[in-house]
Coordinates of C-alpha atoms and ligand atoms in Angstrom, one line a residue:
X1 CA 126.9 90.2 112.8
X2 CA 128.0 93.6 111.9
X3 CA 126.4 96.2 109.8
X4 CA 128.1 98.7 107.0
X5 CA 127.5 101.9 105.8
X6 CA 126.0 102.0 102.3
X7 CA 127.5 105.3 102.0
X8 CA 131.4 103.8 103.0
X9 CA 131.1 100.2 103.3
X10 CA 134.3 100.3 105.8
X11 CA 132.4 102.0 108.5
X12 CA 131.4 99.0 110.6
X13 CA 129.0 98.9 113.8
X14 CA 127.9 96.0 115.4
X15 CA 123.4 95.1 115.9
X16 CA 123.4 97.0 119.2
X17 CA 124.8 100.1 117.9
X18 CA 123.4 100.6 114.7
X19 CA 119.8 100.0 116.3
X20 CA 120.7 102.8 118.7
X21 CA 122.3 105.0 116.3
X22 CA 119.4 104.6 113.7
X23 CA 121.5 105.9 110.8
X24 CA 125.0 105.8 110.1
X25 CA 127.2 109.4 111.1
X26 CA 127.6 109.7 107.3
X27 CA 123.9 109.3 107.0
X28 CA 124.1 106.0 105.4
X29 CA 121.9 103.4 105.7
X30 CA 123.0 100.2 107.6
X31 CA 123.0 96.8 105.9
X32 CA 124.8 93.4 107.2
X33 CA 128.0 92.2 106.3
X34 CA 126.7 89.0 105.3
X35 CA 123.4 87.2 104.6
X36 CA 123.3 83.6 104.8
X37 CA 120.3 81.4 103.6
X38 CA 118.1 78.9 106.0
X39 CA 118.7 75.4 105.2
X40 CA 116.4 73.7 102.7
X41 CA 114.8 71.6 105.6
X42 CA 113.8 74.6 107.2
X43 CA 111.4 75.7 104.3
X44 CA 110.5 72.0 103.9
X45 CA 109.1 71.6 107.4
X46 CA 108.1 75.1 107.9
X47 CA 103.9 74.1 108.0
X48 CA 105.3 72.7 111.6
X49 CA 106.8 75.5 113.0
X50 CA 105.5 78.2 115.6
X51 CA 105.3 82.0 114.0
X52 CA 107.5 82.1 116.7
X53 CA 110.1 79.6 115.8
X54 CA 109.7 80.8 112.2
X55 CA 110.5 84.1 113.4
X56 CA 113.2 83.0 115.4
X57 CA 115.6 81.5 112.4
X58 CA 114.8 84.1 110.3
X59 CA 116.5 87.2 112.3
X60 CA 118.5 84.8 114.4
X61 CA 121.9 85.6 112.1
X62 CA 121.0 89.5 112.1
X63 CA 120.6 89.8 115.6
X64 CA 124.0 87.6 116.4
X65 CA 125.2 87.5 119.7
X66 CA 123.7 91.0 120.5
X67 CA 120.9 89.3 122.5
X68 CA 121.0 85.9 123.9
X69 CA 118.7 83.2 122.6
X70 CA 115.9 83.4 125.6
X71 CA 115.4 87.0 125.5
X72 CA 115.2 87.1 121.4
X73 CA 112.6 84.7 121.8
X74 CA 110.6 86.8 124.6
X75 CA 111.0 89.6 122.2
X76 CA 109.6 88.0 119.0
X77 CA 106.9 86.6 121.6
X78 CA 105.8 90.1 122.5
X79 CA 106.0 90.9 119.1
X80 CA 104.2 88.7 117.4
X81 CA 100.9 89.0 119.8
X82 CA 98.3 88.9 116.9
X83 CA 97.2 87.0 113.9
X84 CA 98.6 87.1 109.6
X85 CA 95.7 85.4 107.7
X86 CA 96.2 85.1 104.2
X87 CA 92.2 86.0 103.7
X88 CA 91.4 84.6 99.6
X89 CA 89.7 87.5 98.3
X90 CA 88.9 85.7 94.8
X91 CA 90.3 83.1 92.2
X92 CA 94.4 82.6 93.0
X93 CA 94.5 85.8 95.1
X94 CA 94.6 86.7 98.6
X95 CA 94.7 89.2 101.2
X96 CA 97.8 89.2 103.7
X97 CA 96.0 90.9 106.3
X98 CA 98.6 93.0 108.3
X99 CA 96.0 95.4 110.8
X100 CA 94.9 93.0 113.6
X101 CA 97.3 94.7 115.9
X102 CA 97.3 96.9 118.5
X103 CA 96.8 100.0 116.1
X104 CA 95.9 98.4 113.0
X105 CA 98.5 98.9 110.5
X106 CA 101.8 96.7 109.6
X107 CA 103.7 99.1 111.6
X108 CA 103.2 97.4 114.9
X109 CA 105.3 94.8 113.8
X110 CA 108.7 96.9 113.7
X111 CA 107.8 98.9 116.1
X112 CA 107.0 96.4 118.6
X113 CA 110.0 94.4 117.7
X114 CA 112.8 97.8 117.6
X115 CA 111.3 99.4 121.1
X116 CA 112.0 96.0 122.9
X117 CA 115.2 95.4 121.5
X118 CA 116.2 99.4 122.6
X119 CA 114.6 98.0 126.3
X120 CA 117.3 94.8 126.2
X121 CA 119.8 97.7 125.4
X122 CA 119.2 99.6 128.1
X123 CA 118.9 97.0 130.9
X124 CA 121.5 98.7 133.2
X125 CA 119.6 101.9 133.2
X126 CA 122.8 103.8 131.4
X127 CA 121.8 104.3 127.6
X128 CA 118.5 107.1 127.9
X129 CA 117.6 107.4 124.5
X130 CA 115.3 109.4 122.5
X131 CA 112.8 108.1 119.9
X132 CA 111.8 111.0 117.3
X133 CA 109.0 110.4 114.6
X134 CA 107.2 112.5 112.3
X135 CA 104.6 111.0 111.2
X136 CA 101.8 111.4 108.4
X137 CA 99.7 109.5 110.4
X138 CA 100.4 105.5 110.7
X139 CA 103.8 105.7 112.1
X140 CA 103.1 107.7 114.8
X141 CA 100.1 105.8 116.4
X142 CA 102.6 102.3 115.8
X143 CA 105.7 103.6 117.9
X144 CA 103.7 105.3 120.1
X145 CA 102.1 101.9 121.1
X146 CA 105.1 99.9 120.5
X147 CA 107.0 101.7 123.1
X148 CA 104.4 102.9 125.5
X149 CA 106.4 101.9 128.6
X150 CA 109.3 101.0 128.0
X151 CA 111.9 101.7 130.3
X152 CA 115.0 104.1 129.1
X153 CA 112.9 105.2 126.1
X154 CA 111.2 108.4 125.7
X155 CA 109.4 109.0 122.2
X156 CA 108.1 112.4 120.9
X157 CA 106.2 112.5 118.1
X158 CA 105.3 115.7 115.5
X159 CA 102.8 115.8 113.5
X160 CA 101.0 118.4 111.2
X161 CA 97.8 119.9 113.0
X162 CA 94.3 119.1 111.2
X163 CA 96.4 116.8 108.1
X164 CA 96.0 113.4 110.3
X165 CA 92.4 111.7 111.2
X166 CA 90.6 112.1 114.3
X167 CA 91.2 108.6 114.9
X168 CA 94.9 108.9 114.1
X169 CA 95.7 112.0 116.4
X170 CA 94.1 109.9 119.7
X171 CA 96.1 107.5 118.9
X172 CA 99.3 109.4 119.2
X173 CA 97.9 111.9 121.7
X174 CA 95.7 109.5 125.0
X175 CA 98.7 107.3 125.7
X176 CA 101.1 109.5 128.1
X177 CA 104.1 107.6 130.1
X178 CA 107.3 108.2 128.1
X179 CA 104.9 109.3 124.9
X180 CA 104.6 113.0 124.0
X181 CA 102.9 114.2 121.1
X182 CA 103.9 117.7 119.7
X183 CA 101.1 119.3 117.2
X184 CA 102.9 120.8 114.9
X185 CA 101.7 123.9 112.9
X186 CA 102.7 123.2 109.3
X187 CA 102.3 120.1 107.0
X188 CA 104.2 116.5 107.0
X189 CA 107.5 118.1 105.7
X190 CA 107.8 120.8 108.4
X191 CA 107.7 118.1 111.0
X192 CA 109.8 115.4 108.9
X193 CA 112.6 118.7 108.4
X194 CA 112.5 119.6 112.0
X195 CA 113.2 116.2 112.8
X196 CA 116.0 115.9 110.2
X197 CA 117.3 119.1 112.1
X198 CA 117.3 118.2 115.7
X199 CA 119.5 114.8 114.5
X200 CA 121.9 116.9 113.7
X201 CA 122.2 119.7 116.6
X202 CA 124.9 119.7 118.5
X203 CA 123.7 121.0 121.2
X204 CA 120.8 117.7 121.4
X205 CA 123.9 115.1 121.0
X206 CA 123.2 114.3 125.1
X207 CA 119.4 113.2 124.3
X208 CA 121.0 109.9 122.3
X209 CA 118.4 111.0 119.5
X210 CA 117.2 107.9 117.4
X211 CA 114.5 107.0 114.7
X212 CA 111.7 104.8 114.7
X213 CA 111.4 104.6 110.9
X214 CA 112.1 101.8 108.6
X215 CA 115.8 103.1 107.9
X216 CA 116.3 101.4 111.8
X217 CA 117.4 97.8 110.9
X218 CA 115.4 96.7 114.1
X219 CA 111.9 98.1 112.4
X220 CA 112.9 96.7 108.5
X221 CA 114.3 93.1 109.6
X222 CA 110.9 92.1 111.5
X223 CA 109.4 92.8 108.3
X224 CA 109.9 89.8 107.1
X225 CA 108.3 87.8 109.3
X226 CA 105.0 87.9 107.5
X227 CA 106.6 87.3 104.4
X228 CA 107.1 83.9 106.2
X229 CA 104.0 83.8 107.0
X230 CA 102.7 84.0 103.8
X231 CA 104.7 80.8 102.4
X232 CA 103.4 79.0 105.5
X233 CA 99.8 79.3 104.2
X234 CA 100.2 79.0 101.0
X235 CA 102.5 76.3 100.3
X236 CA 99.9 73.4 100.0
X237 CA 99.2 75.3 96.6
X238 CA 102.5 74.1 94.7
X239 CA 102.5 77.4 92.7
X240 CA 104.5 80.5 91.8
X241 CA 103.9 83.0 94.5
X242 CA 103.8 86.5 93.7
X243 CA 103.8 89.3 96.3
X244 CA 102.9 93.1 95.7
X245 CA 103.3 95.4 98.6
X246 CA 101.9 98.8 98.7
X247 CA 104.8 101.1 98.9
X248 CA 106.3 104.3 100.1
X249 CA 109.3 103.9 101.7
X250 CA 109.7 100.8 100.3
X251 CA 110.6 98.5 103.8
X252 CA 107.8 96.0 103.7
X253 CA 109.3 95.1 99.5
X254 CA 112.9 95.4 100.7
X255 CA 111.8 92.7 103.6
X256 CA 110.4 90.4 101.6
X257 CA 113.2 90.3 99.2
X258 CA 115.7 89.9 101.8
X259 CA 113.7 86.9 102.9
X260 CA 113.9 85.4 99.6
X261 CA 117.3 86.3 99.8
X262 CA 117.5 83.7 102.7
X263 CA 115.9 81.4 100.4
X264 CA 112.0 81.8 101.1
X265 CA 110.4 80.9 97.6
X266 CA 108.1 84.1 96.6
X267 CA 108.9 84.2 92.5
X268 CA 108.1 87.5 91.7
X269 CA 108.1 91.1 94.2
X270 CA 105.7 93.4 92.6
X271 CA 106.1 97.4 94.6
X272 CA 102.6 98.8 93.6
X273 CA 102.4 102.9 94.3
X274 CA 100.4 106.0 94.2
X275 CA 101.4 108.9 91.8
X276 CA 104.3 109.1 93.9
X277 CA 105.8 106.9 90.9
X278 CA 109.7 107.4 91.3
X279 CA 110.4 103.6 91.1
X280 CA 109.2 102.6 88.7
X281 CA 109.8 105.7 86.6
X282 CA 112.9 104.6 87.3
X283 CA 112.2 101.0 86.3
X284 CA 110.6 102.6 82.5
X285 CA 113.2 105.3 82.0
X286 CA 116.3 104.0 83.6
X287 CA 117.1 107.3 85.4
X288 CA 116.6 107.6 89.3
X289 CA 114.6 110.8 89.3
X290 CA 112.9 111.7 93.0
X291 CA 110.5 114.5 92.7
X292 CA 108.7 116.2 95.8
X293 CA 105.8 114.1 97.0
X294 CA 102.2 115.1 96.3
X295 CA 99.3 114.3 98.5
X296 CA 96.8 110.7 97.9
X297 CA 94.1 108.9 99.6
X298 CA 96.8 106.1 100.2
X299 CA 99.0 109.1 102.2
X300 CA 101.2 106.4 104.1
X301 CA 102.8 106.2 100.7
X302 CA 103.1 109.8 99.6
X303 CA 106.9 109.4 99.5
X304 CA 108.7 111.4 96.5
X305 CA 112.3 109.6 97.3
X306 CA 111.8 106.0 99.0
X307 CA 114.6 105.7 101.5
X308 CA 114.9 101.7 101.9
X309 CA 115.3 101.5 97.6
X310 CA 119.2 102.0 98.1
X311 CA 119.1 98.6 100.4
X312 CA 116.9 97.1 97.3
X313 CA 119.8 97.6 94.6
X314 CA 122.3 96.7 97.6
X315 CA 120.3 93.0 98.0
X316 CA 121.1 92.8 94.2
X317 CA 124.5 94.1 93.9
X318 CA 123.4 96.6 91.8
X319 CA 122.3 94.4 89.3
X320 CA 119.3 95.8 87.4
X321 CA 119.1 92.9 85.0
X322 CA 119.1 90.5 87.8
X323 CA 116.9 92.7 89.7
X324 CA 114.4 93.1 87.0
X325 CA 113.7 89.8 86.9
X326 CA 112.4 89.3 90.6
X327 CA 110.3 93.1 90.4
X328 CA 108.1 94.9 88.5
X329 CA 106.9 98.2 89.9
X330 CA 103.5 100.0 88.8
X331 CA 101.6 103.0 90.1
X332 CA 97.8 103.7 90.1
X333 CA 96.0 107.4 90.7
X334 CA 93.0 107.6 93.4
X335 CA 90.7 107.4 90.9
X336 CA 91.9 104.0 90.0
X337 CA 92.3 103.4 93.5
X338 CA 88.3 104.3 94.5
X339 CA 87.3 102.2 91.7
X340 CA 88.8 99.2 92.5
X341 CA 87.7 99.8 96.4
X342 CA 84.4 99.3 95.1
X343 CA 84.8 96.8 92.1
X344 CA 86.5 94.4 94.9
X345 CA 83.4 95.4 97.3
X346 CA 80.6 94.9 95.1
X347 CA 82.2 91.6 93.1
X348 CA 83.7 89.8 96.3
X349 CA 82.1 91.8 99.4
X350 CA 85.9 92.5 100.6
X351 CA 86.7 95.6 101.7
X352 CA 90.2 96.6 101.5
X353 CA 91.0 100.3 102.1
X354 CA 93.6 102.8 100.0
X355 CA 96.8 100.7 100.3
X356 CA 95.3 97.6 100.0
X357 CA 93.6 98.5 96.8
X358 CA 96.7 100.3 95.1
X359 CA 99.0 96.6 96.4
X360 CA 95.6 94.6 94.6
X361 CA 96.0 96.7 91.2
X362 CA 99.7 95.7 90.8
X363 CA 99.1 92.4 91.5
X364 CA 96.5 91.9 89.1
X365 CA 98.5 93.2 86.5
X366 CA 101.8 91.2 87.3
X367 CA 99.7 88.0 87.6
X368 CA 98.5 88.3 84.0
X369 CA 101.8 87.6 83.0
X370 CA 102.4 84.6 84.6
X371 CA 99.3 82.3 84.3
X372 CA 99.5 79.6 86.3
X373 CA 101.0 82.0 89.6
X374 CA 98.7 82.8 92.8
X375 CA 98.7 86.3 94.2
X376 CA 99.1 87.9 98.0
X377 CA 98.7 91.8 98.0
X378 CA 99.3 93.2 101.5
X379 CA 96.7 94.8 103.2
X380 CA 98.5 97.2 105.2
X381 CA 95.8 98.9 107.7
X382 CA 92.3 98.3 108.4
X383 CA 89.6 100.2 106.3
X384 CA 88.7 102.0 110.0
X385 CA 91.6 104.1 109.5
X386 CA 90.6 105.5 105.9
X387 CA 87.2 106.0 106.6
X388 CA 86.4 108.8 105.3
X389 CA 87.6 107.3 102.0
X390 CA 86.4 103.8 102.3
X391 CA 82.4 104.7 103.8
X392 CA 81.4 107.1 101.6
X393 CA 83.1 104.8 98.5
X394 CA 80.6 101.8 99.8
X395 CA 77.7 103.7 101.6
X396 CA 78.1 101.8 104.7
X397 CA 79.2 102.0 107.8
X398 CA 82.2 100.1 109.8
X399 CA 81.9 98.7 112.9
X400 CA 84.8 100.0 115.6
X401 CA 87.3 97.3 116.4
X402 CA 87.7 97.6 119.8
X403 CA 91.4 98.3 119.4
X404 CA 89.9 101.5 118.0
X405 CA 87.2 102.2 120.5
X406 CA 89.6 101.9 123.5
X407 CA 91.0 105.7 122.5
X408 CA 88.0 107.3 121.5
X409 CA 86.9 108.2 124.9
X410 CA 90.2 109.5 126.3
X411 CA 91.3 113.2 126.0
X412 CA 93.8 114.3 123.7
X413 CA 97.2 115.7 125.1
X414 CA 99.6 117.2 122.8
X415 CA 101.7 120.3 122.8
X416 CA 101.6 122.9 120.2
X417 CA 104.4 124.3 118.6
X418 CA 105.4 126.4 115.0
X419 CA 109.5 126.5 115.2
X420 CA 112.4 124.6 115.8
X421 CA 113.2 127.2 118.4
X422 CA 110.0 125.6 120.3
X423 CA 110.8 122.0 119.4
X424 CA 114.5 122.6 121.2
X425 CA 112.8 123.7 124.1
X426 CA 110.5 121.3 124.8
X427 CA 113.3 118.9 124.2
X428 CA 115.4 121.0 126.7
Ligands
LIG1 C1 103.8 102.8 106.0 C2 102.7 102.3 105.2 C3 102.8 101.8 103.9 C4 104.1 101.9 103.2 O1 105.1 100.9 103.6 P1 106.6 101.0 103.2 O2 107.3 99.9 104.0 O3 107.1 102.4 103.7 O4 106.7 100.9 101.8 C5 101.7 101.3 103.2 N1 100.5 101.2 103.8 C6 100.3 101.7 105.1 C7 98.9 101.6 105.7 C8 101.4 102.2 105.8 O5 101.1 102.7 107.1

């Protein structure tokens, strides 16, 4: 399989080097050459199947002959380490529950999935590369887990001092190895620009710089795993099956279509967002308008300009007719948001935190119009990681998963730092 360049679809790379590379040189994002759909007896029988072996036939074609067939499998093994219950939350509607990994958010799925496939790169020792993030908070704690130990990788990590939780920052800062954390003073965008910058310094070219975000094909294509998943469990229903994912960057939606791309029957994609409304401003208006993001209480979605979109129009040719009749797109404010926290709490006792709610709103709303449909919002982290949102919202208090607990008795480590200057010469 080989990967293009949605900004010249002649440039052509194959798996391996577009997973290394991250991005295209002209700054594109990859996509494949081709897409081709699993055979109708594969959905038919799919109730039999392994996660594993579901796994396995959905990325099979992407990965190609990049990775033989035994180590794929040990890699989606090692990926797929936890459990994706479809939890029913009320009439028709349930709860993809995406946090019982090792840090609690969705994240761990890509992450896990793109740090061992960089491993199976660099079996020879020769490819050293360098993982950087920014992160606003759930990324980091993902890839910092995902590739703690790996061999050939290192990963930094930058974040904006006092903007993530204290539960957040140990999880980026009590791993050590190959992890570093660098505290950076200034907010999201500083570290997200000094990142941006260091991609494209000359003088850093040795360091094989990559990134662990959902622009990497090896963190988006996992993403669909769950999608999988999802139809697994809910088959037995013999209904519609609509899907809203809480979005920012939009890689979980852009999965999921691309799995109904290779025929998995979900009727309807619905990408449910904070006030950072771009899509579907876009979707009312008709004009692609990005606008500077402003902070939420669902801040793993305060994106103004959703990078994976681009790969959305790309699964549909361009097509918005076409395209507007698989996705709908609505946004919901935090007060909106805090309500329905508590409406879902008090009616059904679940207790879904920021994303989760903002995914349950658009869901609701999508499933009104089709009647006889049932409904799976993603729940994309567990309510531990918004708790100063979510405990205050229900007066009560969480338990600590013991995912959690394990990093709340080790000492941060982190370096400090203001300018690129500094950045450079900690990379140095
Ligand atoms: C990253 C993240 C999102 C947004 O996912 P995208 O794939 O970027 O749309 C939603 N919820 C949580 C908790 C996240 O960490």
């Amino acid at each position: 399989m080989r990967y293009y360049s949605l900004n010249n679809k002649s440039h052509k790379v194959s798996f391996e080097e577009a997973v290394v590379a991250g991005l295209a040189p002209d700054k594109g994002l990859y996509f494949p050459e081709s897409i081709t759909p699993l055979p109708d007896s594969f959905f038919a029988n799919i109730e039999n199947l392994s996660h594993e072996e579901i796994a396995f036939e959905a990325i099979r074609q992407f990965v190609g002959n990049a990775i033989p067939e035994p180590e794929l499998k040990r890699i989606i093994a090692e990926t797929l380490c936890f459990h994706f219950p479809c939890v029913p939350v009320e009439d028709n509607v349930f709860s993809l529950e995406l946090f019982h990994g090792p840090t609690m958010a969705f994240k761990d799925v890509g992450a896990r999935f793109m740090s061992r496939c960089l491993a199976y790169f660099n079996r020879n020792d020769n490819k050293q590369v360098t993982v950087l993030v920014a992160t606003s908070g759930d990324t980091g704690g993902a890839v910092a887990s995902g590739f703690l130990g790996v061999k050939g990788v290192e990963v930094i990590i930058l974040y904006p001092s006092g903007k993530v939780s204290d539960i957040q920052e140990r999880q980026l800062t009590t791993l050590g190895q190959n992890i570093k954390a660098l505290e950076v003073d200034g907010v999201f965008d500083d570290c997200q620009d000094m990142v941006k910058k260091g991609f494209l310094d000359d003088s850093l070219k040795h360091k094989n710089l990559t990134s662990a975000n959902s622009i990497n094909i090896a963190r988006w294509l996992p993403q669909m795993f769950y999608i999988f998943f999802v139809y697994q469990q809910l088959k037995k229903h013999n209904k519609p099956i609509i899907l809203s994912c809480p979005s920012g960057n939009f890689g979980n939606i852009c999965a999921g279509i691309m799995a109904k791309k290779l025929g998995l029957p979900i009727s309807h994609f619905v990408a449910s967002t904070n006030v950072n409304d771009t899509v579907p401003r876009f979707l009312e208006k008709g004009s692609y308008d990005p606008k500077p993001s402003i902070a939420t209480i669902s801040n793993a979605m305060d994106v103004g300009n959703p990078s994976n979109f681009i790969r959305i129009q790309e699964l549909y040719n361009n097509d918005l007719s076409e395209f507007e009749k698989d996705f709908s797109s609505y946004s919901y404010t935090d007060s909106e948001t805090e309500a329905t926290i508590k409406d879902l709490y008090n009616r059904t006792k679940y207790i879904a935190e920021p994303h989760g709610a903002v995914g349950y709103l658009g869901l609701k709303k999508e499933m009104a119009k089709h009647p006889n449909s049932i409904g799976v919002f993603l729940e994309t982290a567990h309510p531990i990681k918004f708790l100063d949102t979510v405990e205050p919202l229900l007066d009560l208090k969480l338990p600590i998963p013991t995912q959690i607990e394990s990093v709340l008795g080790k000492d941060k480590v982190k370096t400090k730092i203001k300018t690129y200057e500094e950045f450079k010469s900690f990379l140095r």
